[in-house]
PDB file of C-alpha atoms in Angstrom:
ATOM      1  CA  UNK A   1     -51.497  97.775  -2.495  1.00 59.00           C
ATOM      2  CA  UNK A   2     -50.834  97.722  -6.151  1.00 85.00           C
ATOM      3  CA  UNK A   3     -49.379  93.412  -7.120  1.00 91.00           C
ATOM      4  CA  UNK A   4     -46.122  94.251  -8.104  1.00 94.00           C
ATOM      5  CA  UNK A   5     -45.130  91.640 -11.062  1.00 96.00           C
ATOM      6  CA  UNK A   6     -42.027  88.756  -9.935  1.00 97.00           C
ATOM      7  CA  UNK A   7     -39.117  90.564 -11.938  1.00 97.00           C
ATOM      8  CA  UNK A   8     -36.974  87.844 -13.410  1.00 97.00           C
ATOM      9  CA  UNK A   9     -33.331  88.237 -12.315  1.00 96.00           C
ATOM     10  CA  UNK A  10     -31.864  86.539 -15.696  1.00 96.00           C
ATOM     11  CA  UNK A  11     -34.070  88.461 -18.072  1.00 97.00           C
ATOM     12  CA  UNK A  12     -33.781  91.977 -16.114  1.00 97.00           C
ATOM     13  CA  UNK A  13     -37.851  92.077 -16.426  1.00 97.00           C
ATOM     14  CA  UNK A  14     -40.858  91.497 -14.924  1.00 98.00           C
ATOM     15  CA  UNK A  15     -43.215  88.354 -15.950  1.00 98.00           C
ATOM     16  CA  UNK A  16     -46.596  89.248 -17.343  1.00 98.00           C
ATOM     17  CA  UNK A  17     -46.953  85.383 -18.550  1.00 98.00           C
ATOM     18  CA  UNK A  18     -46.083  82.042 -17.051  1.00 98.00           C
ATOM     19  CA  UNK A  19     -46.158  78.559 -19.196  1.00 98.00           C
ATOM     20  CA  UNK A  20     -46.312  75.519 -18.531  1.00 98.00           C
ATOM     21  CA  UNK A  21     -44.632  72.102 -19.647  1.00 98.00           C
ATOM     22  CA  UNK A  22     -48.226  70.829 -20.021  1.00 98.00           C
ATOM     23  CA  UNK A  23     -47.199  66.602 -20.170  1.00 98.00           C
ATOM     24  CA  UNK A  24     -45.447  64.945 -16.810  1.00 98.00           C
ATOM     25  CA  UNK A  25     -45.689  69.099 -14.987  1.00 98.00           C
ATOM     26  CA  UNK A  26     -49.133  70.121 -15.214  1.00 98.00           C
ATOM     27  CA  UNK A  27     -51.030  66.187 -15.944  1.00 98.00           C
ATOM     28  CA  UNK A  28     -49.890  63.072 -14.964  1.00 98.00           C
ATOM     29  CA  UNK A  29     -49.475  61.215 -17.873  1.00 98.00           C
ATOM     30  CA  UNK A  30     -48.042  58.309 -17.098  1.00 98.00           C
ATOM     31  CA  UNK A  31     -51.391  56.982 -14.565  1.00 98.00           C
ATOM     32  CA  UNK A  32     -53.581  58.892 -17.771  1.00 98.00           C
ATOM     33  CA  UNK A  33     -51.950  56.511 -20.156  1.00 98.00           C
ATOM     34  CA  UNK A  34     -51.862  53.872 -18.246  1.00 98.00           C
ATOM     35  CA  UNK A  35     -55.418  53.823 -16.535  1.00 98.00           C
ATOM     36  CA  UNK A  36     -57.542  53.853 -20.697  1.00 98.00           C
ATOM     37  CA  UNK A  37     -54.770  50.495 -22.061  1.00 98.00           C
ATOM     38  CA  UNK A  38     -55.220  48.473 -18.887  1.00 98.00           C
ATOM     39  CA  UNK A  39     -59.540  49.619 -19.699  1.00 97.00           C
ATOM     40  CA  UNK A  40     -58.743  48.734 -23.268  1.00 97.00           C
ATOM     41  CA  UNK A  41     -56.882  45.808 -22.863  1.00 96.00           C
ATOM     42  CA  UNK A  42     -59.864  44.508 -20.341  1.00 96.00           C
ATOM     43  CA  UNK A  43     -62.627  44.616 -23.338  1.00 96.00           C
ATOM     44  CA  UNK A  44     -60.344  43.233 -25.995  1.00 95.00           C
ATOM     45  CA  UNK A  45     -59.212  40.338 -23.640  1.00 93.00           C
ATOM     46  CA  UNK A  46     -56.138  40.552 -23.442  1.00 93.00           C
ATOM     47  CA  UNK A  47     -53.637  41.071 -20.666  1.00 91.00           C
ATOM     48  CA  UNK A  48     -50.618  43.026 -20.569  1.00 93.00           C
ATOM     49  CA  UNK A  49     -48.343  45.553 -18.388  1.00 96.00           C
ATOM     50  CA  UNK A  50     -50.342  48.889 -18.721  1.00 97.00           C
ATOM     51  CA  UNK A  51     -47.361  50.889 -16.907  1.00 97.00           C
ATOM     52  CA  UNK A  52     -45.251  49.351 -18.754  1.00 97.00           C
ATOM     53  CA  UNK A  53     -47.354  50.158 -22.347  1.00 98.00           C
ATOM     54  CA  UNK A  54     -47.888  54.064 -20.970  1.00 98.00           C
ATOM     55  CA  UNK A  55     -43.666  54.198 -20.824  1.00 97.00           C
ATOM     56  CA  UNK A  56     -43.409  52.700 -24.073  1.00 97.00           C
ATOM     57  CA  UNK A  57     -45.583  54.534 -25.611  1.00 98.00           C
ATOM     58  CA  UNK A  58     -44.359  57.530 -24.412  1.00 97.00           C
ATOM     59  CA  UNK A  59     -40.679  56.638 -25.197  1.00 96.00           C
ATOM     60  CA  UNK A  60     -41.695  56.786 -28.753  1.00 96.00           C
ATOM     61  CA  UNK A  61     -42.427  60.352 -28.649  1.00 91.00           C
ATOM     62  CA  UNK A  62     -38.676  62.018 -28.501  1.00 93.00           C
ATOM     63  CA  UNK A  63     -37.700  60.219 -31.587  1.00 95.00           C
ATOM     64  CA  UNK A  64     -41.557  61.157 -33.315  1.00 95.00           C
ATOM     65  CA  UNK A  65     -40.161  64.353 -33.114  1.00 96.00           C
ATOM     66  CA  UNK A  66     -36.837  64.148 -33.550  1.00 96.00           C
ATOM     67  CA  UNK A  67     -37.125  63.312 -36.975  1.00 95.00           C
ATOM     68  CA  UNK A  68     -39.071  66.354 -37.888  1.00 97.00           C
ATOM     69  CA  UNK A  69     -37.231  69.271 -35.536  1.00 96.00           C
ATOM     70  CA  UNK A  70     -34.411  67.697 -38.036  1.00 96.00           C
ATOM     71  CA  UNK A  71     -36.598  68.273 -40.758  1.00 95.00           C
ATOM     72  CA  UNK A  72     -36.058  64.958 -42.111  1.00 95.00           C
ATOM     73  CA  UNK A  73     -39.767  65.455 -41.735  1.00 96.00           C
ATOM     74  CA  UNK A  74     -42.606  68.329 -42.641  1.00 96.00           C
ATOM     75  CA  UNK A  75     -44.590  69.454 -39.617  1.00 97.00           C
ATOM     76  CA  UNK A  76     -47.290  66.398 -38.576  1.00 97.00           C
ATOM     77  CA  UNK A  77     -49.179  66.857 -35.205  1.00 97.00           C
ATOM     78  CA  UNK A  78     -48.699  64.863 -31.897  1.00 98.00           C
ATOM     79  CA  UNK A  79     -52.341  63.163 -32.619  1.00 98.00           C
ATOM     80  CA  UNK A  80     -50.653  61.836 -35.326  1.00 98.00           C
ATOM     81  CA  UNK A  81     -47.725  60.586 -34.170  1.00 98.00           C
ATOM     82  CA  UNK A  82     -48.830  59.728 -31.145  1.00 98.00           C
ATOM     83  CA  UNK A  83     -51.639  57.744 -33.171  1.00 98.00           C
ATOM     84  CA  UNK A  84     -48.125  56.004 -35.580  1.00 97.00           C
ATOM     85  CA  UNK A  85     -46.286  55.336 -31.799  1.00 98.00           C
ATOM     86  CA  UNK A  86     -49.326  53.646 -31.107  1.00 98.00           C
ATOM     87  CA  UNK A  87     -49.341  50.892 -33.562  1.00 97.00           C
ATOM     88  CA  UNK A  88     -45.790  50.455 -32.763  1.00 97.00           C
ATOM     89  CA  UNK A  89     -46.693  50.259 -29.025  1.00 97.00           C
ATOM     90  CA  UNK A  90     -49.030  47.355 -29.833  1.00 97.00           C
ATOM     91  CA  UNK A  91     -46.826  45.507 -31.616  1.00 97.00           C
ATOM     92  CA  UNK A  92     -44.135  45.686 -28.716  1.00 96.00           C
ATOM     93  CA  UNK A  93     -46.593  44.040 -26.655  1.00 96.00           C
ATOM     94  CA  UNK A  94     -48.094  41.166 -28.444  1.00 94.00           C
ATOM     95  CA  UNK A  95     -50.745  43.033 -29.599  1.00 95.00           C
ATOM     96  CA  UNK A  96     -51.988  44.028 -33.814  1.00 96.00           C
ATOM     97  CA  UNK A  97     -53.629  46.369 -34.356  1.00 96.00           C
ATOM     98  CA  UNK A  98     -54.678  45.461 -37.734  1.00 96.00           C
ATOM     99  CA  UNK A  99     -57.250  43.722 -35.479  1.00 95.00           C
ATOM    100  CA  UNK A 100     -58.913  47.103 -34.247  1.00 96.00           C
ATOM    101  CA  UNK A 101     -60.911  49.112 -36.257  1.00 97.00           C
ATOM    102  CA  UNK A 102     -59.736  53.094 -36.929  1.00 97.00           C
ATOM    103  CA  UNK A 103     -62.758  54.802 -34.573  1.00 97.00           C
ATOM    104  CA  UNK A 104     -61.540  52.275 -32.014  1.00 97.00           C
ATOM    105  CA  UNK A 105     -57.794  52.929 -32.412  1.00 98.00           C
ATOM    106  CA  UNK A 106     -58.469  56.390 -32.919  1.00 98.00           C
ATOM    107  CA  UNK A 107     -60.444  56.164 -29.733  1.00 98.00           C
ATOM    108  CA  UNK A 108     -57.362  54.917 -27.486  1.00 98.00           C
ATOM    109  CA  UNK A 109     -55.245  57.720 -28.373  1.00 98.00           C
ATOM    110  CA  UNK A 110     -57.433  59.797 -27.387  1.00 98.00           C
ATOM    111  CA  UNK A 111     -56.314  59.184 -24.110  1.00 98.00           C
ATOM    112  CA  UNK A 112     -53.815  61.590 -24.115  1.00 98.00           C
ATOM    113  CA  UNK A 113     -56.610  64.319 -24.348  1.00 98.00           C
ATOM    114  CA  UNK A 114     -57.849  62.809 -21.002  1.00 98.00           C
ATOM    115  CA  UNK A 115     -55.128  63.003 -18.260  1.00 98.00           C
ATOM    116  CA  UNK A 116     -55.990  63.515 -14.616  1.00 98.00           C
ATOM    117  CA  UNK A 117     -54.122  66.742 -13.221  1.00 98.00           C
ATOM    118  CA  UNK A 118     -52.062  66.529 -11.013  1.00 98.00           C
ATOM    119  CA  UNK A 119     -53.680  67.056  -7.567  1.00 98.00           C
ATOM    120  CA  UNK A 120     -52.255  70.337  -7.064  1.00 98.00           C
ATOM    121  CA  UNK A 121     -52.409  72.107 -10.168  1.00 98.00           C
ATOM    122  CA  UNK A 122     -56.079  73.396 -10.797  1.00 98.00           C
ATOM    123  CA  UNK A 123     -55.160  75.278  -7.587  1.00 98.00           C
ATOM    124  CA  UNK A 124     -52.076  76.595  -8.590  1.00 98.00           C
ATOM    125  CA  UNK A 125     -52.294  77.449 -12.377  1.00 98.00           C
ATOM    126  CA  UNK A 126     -55.735  79.262 -10.451  1.00 98.00           C
ATOM    127  CA  UNK A 127     -53.389  81.543  -7.893  1.00 98.00           C
ATOM    128  CA  UNK A 128     -51.493  82.505 -10.643  1.00 98.00           C
ATOM    129  CA  UNK A 129     -53.470  82.641 -12.596  1.00 98.00           C
ATOM    130  CA  UNK A 130     -54.645  86.455 -10.481  1.00 97.00           C
ATOM    131  CA  UNK A 131     -52.120  88.100 -11.680  1.00 97.00           C
ATOM    132  CA  UNK A 132     -50.354  86.767 -14.544  1.00 98.00           C
ATOM    133  CA  UNK A 133     -51.452  85.074 -17.749  1.00 98.00           C
ATOM    134  CA  UNK A 134     -51.329  80.901 -17.884  1.00 98.00           C
ATOM    135  CA  UNK A 135     -51.384  78.715 -20.773  1.00 98.00           C
ATOM    136  CA  UNK A 136     -48.720  75.453 -21.825  1.00 98.00           C
ATOM    137  CA  UNK A 137     -45.779  75.589 -23.851  1.00 98.00           C
ATOM    138  CA  UNK A 138     -46.630  72.154 -24.748  1.00 98.00           C
ATOM    139  CA  UNK A 139     -45.506  69.824 -27.902  1.00 98.00           C
ATOM    140  CA  UNK A 140     -49.141  69.565 -28.162  1.00 98.00           C
ATOM    141  CA  UNK A 141     -51.599  70.274 -30.546  1.00 98.00           C
ATOM    142  CA  UNK A 142     -53.941  72.973 -30.025  1.00 98.00           C
ATOM    143  CA  UNK A 143     -57.189  70.082 -30.087  1.00 98.00           C
ATOM    144  CA  UNK A 144     -55.122  67.941 -28.249  1.00 98.00           C
ATOM    145  CA  UNK A 145     -54.950  70.731 -25.116  1.00 98.00           C
ATOM    146  CA  UNK A 146     -57.614  71.899 -26.005  1.00 98.00           C
ATOM    147  CA  UNK A 147     -60.014  68.687 -24.553  1.00 98.00           C
ATOM    148  CA  UNK A 148     -57.270  68.174 -21.983  1.00 98.00           C
ATOM    149  CA  UNK A 149     -57.738  71.882 -20.540  1.00 98.00           C
ATOM    150  CA  UNK A 150     -62.001  71.046 -20.517  1.00 98.00           C
ATOM    151  CA  UNK A 151     -61.343  67.323 -19.723  1.00 98.00           C
ATOM    152  CA  UNK A 152     -59.160  68.052 -16.247  1.00 98.00           C
ATOM    153  CA  UNK A 153     -61.049  71.695 -15.317  1.00 98.00           C
ATOM    154  CA  UNK A 154     -57.371  73.394 -16.694  1.00 98.00           C
ATOM    155  CA  UNK A 155     -57.816  77.068 -15.649  1.00 98.00           C
ATOM    156  CA  UNK A 156     -55.616  78.568 -18.754  1.00 98.00           C
ATOM    157  CA  UNK A 157     -55.577  82.040 -20.748  1.00 98.00           C
ATOM    158  CA  UNK A 158     -54.299  81.501 -23.272  1.00 98.00           C
ATOM    159  CA  UNK A 159     -53.682  77.632 -25.907  1.00 98.00           C
ATOM    160  CA  UNK A 160     -51.083  78.229 -28.393  1.00 98.00           C
ATOM    161  CA  UNK A 161     -50.461  74.262 -29.681  1.00 98.00           C
ATOM    162  CA  UNK A 162     -47.659  73.018 -31.258  1.00 98.00           C
ATOM    163  CA  UNK A 163     -49.956  73.028 -34.023  1.00 98.00           C
ATOM    164  CA  UNK A 164     -49.608  77.146 -34.015  1.00 98.00           C
ATOM    165  CA  UNK A 165     -45.823  77.216 -33.755  1.00 98.00           C
ATOM    166  CA  UNK A 166     -45.235  74.810 -36.232  1.00 97.00           C
ATOM    167  CA  UNK A 167     -42.777  73.140 -34.006  1.00 97.00           C
ATOM    168  CA  UNK A 168     -41.471  71.539 -31.167  1.00 98.00           C
ATOM    169  CA  UNK A 169     -39.934  71.871 -28.562  1.00 98.00           C
ATOM    170  CA  UNK A 170     -36.450  73.011 -27.877  1.00 97.00           C
ATOM    171  CA  UNK A 171     -35.851  73.906 -30.903  1.00 98.00           C
ATOM    172  CA  UNK A 172     -35.890  78.143 -30.301  1.00 98.00           C
ATOM    173  CA  UNK A 173     -38.197  79.227 -31.815  1.00 98.00           C
ATOM    174  CA  UNK A 174     -41.253  77.199 -30.238  1.00 98.00           C
ATOM    175  CA  UNK A 175     -40.221  79.476 -27.275  1.00 98.00           C
ATOM    176  CA  UNK A 176     -40.407  82.255 -28.962  1.00 98.00           C
ATOM    177  CA  UNK A 177     -43.557  81.997 -31.583  1.00 98.00           C
ATOM    178  CA  UNK A 178     -45.500  81.533 -28.320  1.00 98.00           C
ATOM    179  CA  UNK A 179     -44.579  84.592 -26.948  1.00 98.00           C
ATOM    180  CA  UNK A 180     -44.969  86.688 -29.809  1.00 98.00           C
ATOM    181  CA  UNK A 181     -48.425  85.935 -30.725  1.00 98.00           C
ATOM    182  CA  UNK A 182     -49.059  87.011 -27.077  1.00 98.00           C
ATOM    183  CA  UNK A 183     -47.536  89.778 -27.862  1.00 98.00           C
ATOM    184  CA  UNK A 184     -44.399  89.717 -25.536  1.00 98.00           C
ATOM    185  CA  UNK A 185     -41.089  89.676 -25.667  1.00 98.00           C
ATOM    186  CA  UNK A 186     -39.112  86.516 -24.162  1.00 98.00           C
ATOM    187  CA  UNK A 187     -38.219  88.196 -21.060  1.00 98.00           C
ATOM    188  CA  UNK A 188     -41.534  88.570 -20.171  1.00 98.00           C
ATOM    189  CA  UNK A 189     -42.064  84.980 -20.937  1.00 98.00           C
ATOM    190  CA  UNK A 190     -41.777  82.840 -17.275  1.00 98.00           C
ATOM    191  CA  UNK A 191     -41.331  78.660 -18.677  1.00 98.00           C
ATOM    192  CA  UNK A 192     -42.708  76.695 -15.730  1.00 98.00           C
ATOM    193  CA  UNK A 193     -41.928  72.282 -16.421  1.00 98.00           C
ATOM    194  CA  UNK A 194     -40.818  69.467 -14.631  1.00 98.00           C
ATOM    195  CA  UNK A 195     -37.829  69.025 -16.819  1.00 98.00           C
ATOM    196  CA  UNK A 196     -34.329  69.854 -17.308  1.00 98.00           C
ATOM    197  CA  UNK A 197     -33.660  70.320 -20.756  1.00 98.00           C
ATOM    198  CA  UNK A 198     -36.846  72.058 -21.227  1.00 98.00           C
ATOM    199  CA  UNK A 199     -36.152  74.979 -18.951  1.00 98.00           C
ATOM    200  CA  UNK A 200     -32.168  74.924 -20.361  1.00 98.00           C
ATOM    201  CA  UNK A 201     -33.823  75.830 -23.869  1.00 98.00           C
ATOM    202  CA  UNK A 202     -35.544  77.682 -23.203  1.00 98.00           C
ATOM    203  CA  UNK A 203     -33.154  80.128 -20.654  1.00 98.00           C
ATOM    204  CA  UNK A 204     -31.198  79.828 -24.418  1.00 98.00           C
ATOM    205  CA  UNK A 205     -34.210  81.585 -25.983  1.00 98.00           C
ATOM    206  CA  UNK A 206     -34.040  84.205 -23.477  1.00 98.00           C
ATOM    207  CA  UNK A 207     -37.297  82.959 -21.018  1.00 98.00           C
ATOM    208  CA  UNK A 208     -37.706  83.495 -17.848  1.00 98.00           C
ATOM    209  CA  UNK A 209     -38.118  80.213 -15.911  1.00 98.00           C
ATOM    210  CA  UNK A 210     -38.520  78.003 -13.404  1.00 98.00           C
ATOM    211  CA  UNK A 211     -39.233  74.759 -11.893  1.00 98.00           C
ATOM    212  CA  UNK A 212     -41.566  72.158 -10.496  1.00 98.00           C
ATOM    213  CA  UNK A 213     -40.351  68.965  -9.222  1.00 98.00           C
ATOM    214  CA  UNK A 214     -42.667  66.294  -9.911  1.00 98.00           C
ATOM    215  CA  UNK A 215     -41.221  62.936  -8.785  1.00 98.00           C
ATOM    216  CA  UNK A 216     -42.589  60.845 -10.522  1.00 97.00           C
ATOM    217  CA  UNK A 217     -43.662  61.254 -13.157  1.00 98.00           C
ATOM    218  CA  UNK A 218     -42.032  58.232 -14.922  1.00 97.00           C
ATOM    219  CA  UNK A 219     -43.111  55.685 -11.817  1.00 96.00           C
ATOM    220  CA  UNK A 220     -41.641  55.530  -8.180  1.00 93.00           C
ATOM    221  CA  UNK A 221     -38.220  54.077  -9.935  1.00 92.00           C
ATOM    222  CA  UNK A 222     -37.908  57.851 -11.330  1.00 96.00           C
ATOM    223  CA  UNK A 223     -34.297  58.194 -11.928  1.00 95.00           C
ATOM    224  CA  UNK A 224     -34.311  61.761 -14.056  1.00 96.00           C
ATOM    225  CA  UNK A 225     -34.988  65.684 -13.621  1.00 98.00           C
ATOM    226  CA  UNK A 226     -35.945  64.479  -9.850  1.00 97.00           C
ATOM    227  CA  UNK A 227     -33.795  67.595  -8.480  1.00 97.00           C
ATOM    228  CA  UNK A 228     -33.264  71.184 -10.113  1.00 97.00           C
ATOM    229  CA  UNK A 229     -30.211  70.834 -11.858  1.00 97.00           C
ATOM    230  CA  UNK A 230     -29.860  75.145 -13.450  1.00 96.00           C
ATOM    231  CA  UNK A 231     -29.886  78.451 -11.988  1.00 97.00           C
ATOM    232  CA  UNK A 232     -33.493  78.479 -12.689  1.00 98.00           C
ATOM    233  CA  UNK A 233     -34.823  81.271 -11.655  1.00 98.00           C
ATOM    234  CA  UNK A 234     -37.679  79.813  -8.855  1.00 98.00           C
ATOM    235  CA  UNK A 235     -37.736  75.825  -8.189  1.00 98.00           C
ATOM    236  CA  UNK A 236     -40.867  74.703  -5.871  1.00 98.00           C
ATOM    237  CA  UNK A 237     -42.302  70.999  -4.674  1.00 98.00           C
ATOM    238  CA  UNK A 238     -45.230  72.385  -5.815  1.00 98.00           C
ATOM    239  CA  UNK A 239     -46.954  75.043  -8.494  1.00 98.00           C
ATOM    240  CA  UNK A 240     -49.329  76.474  -5.661  1.00 98.00           C
ATOM    241  CA  UNK A 241     -45.780  77.107  -3.897  1.00 98.00           C
ATOM    242  CA  UNK A 242     -44.840  78.397  -7.094  1.00 98.00           C
ATOM    243  CA  UNK A 243     -47.344  80.747  -7.011  1.00 98.00           C
ATOM    244  CA  UNK A 244     -46.684  81.249  -3.083  1.00 98.00           C
ATOM    245  CA  UNK A 245     -42.919  81.970  -4.824  1.00 97.00           C
ATOM    246  CA  UNK A 246     -44.112  84.376  -8.107  1.00 98.00           C
ATOM    247  CA  UNK A 247     -45.944  86.160  -4.878  1.00 95.00           C
ATOM    248  CA  UNK A 248     -49.546  85.272  -6.425  1.00 87.00           C
TER     249      UNK A 248
END
């Protein structure tokens, strides 16, 4: 029997590519960053709350991109923003970044390149890939996403980083330019994400949408994105569950 791709009721088109928000949806950034920060602190004789450090470093992410999205600053890749924010996070936790070599801080900054996948991610992506194009639709830059894929074993078909689209989500062009690179209409692309705001922006740009719940992305006390907050096309509790909903 020939496979029939999922047809999105919101776009009226069959889905050809399922692209994923990556930080939090496919990989567990909090665990990965905290693990590397803890090792860094121990190696250099510092004591800190690694989970709190990871949370603070991540909290600087959106404000840094806001300056670019608003036009106050030209496009700057995420690796550079993370590196700038690392100095601020270290100082916030009472550690002077000037005591470390540039190479040492660059290596810590690459924590974001080595994030572990959620336990279901690789299996689920491989299942979806049997019938759909799969790749990230992320604010990460291409080299970051490539390193992450190789380290975590993510079976992407294609990687289009934000440095290729030249913009950051949730601006519409982040979604539309990614579809253009694939020579697809926006409605033939589905964004799968654990973040309702990302899905709302994707829908407004004309993409199909799928919510994948990640209720511990921000730790055991997470209070946001615990459930879908819109009538997204599909809702799943895991990526294999999404594969099932897609008929893959």
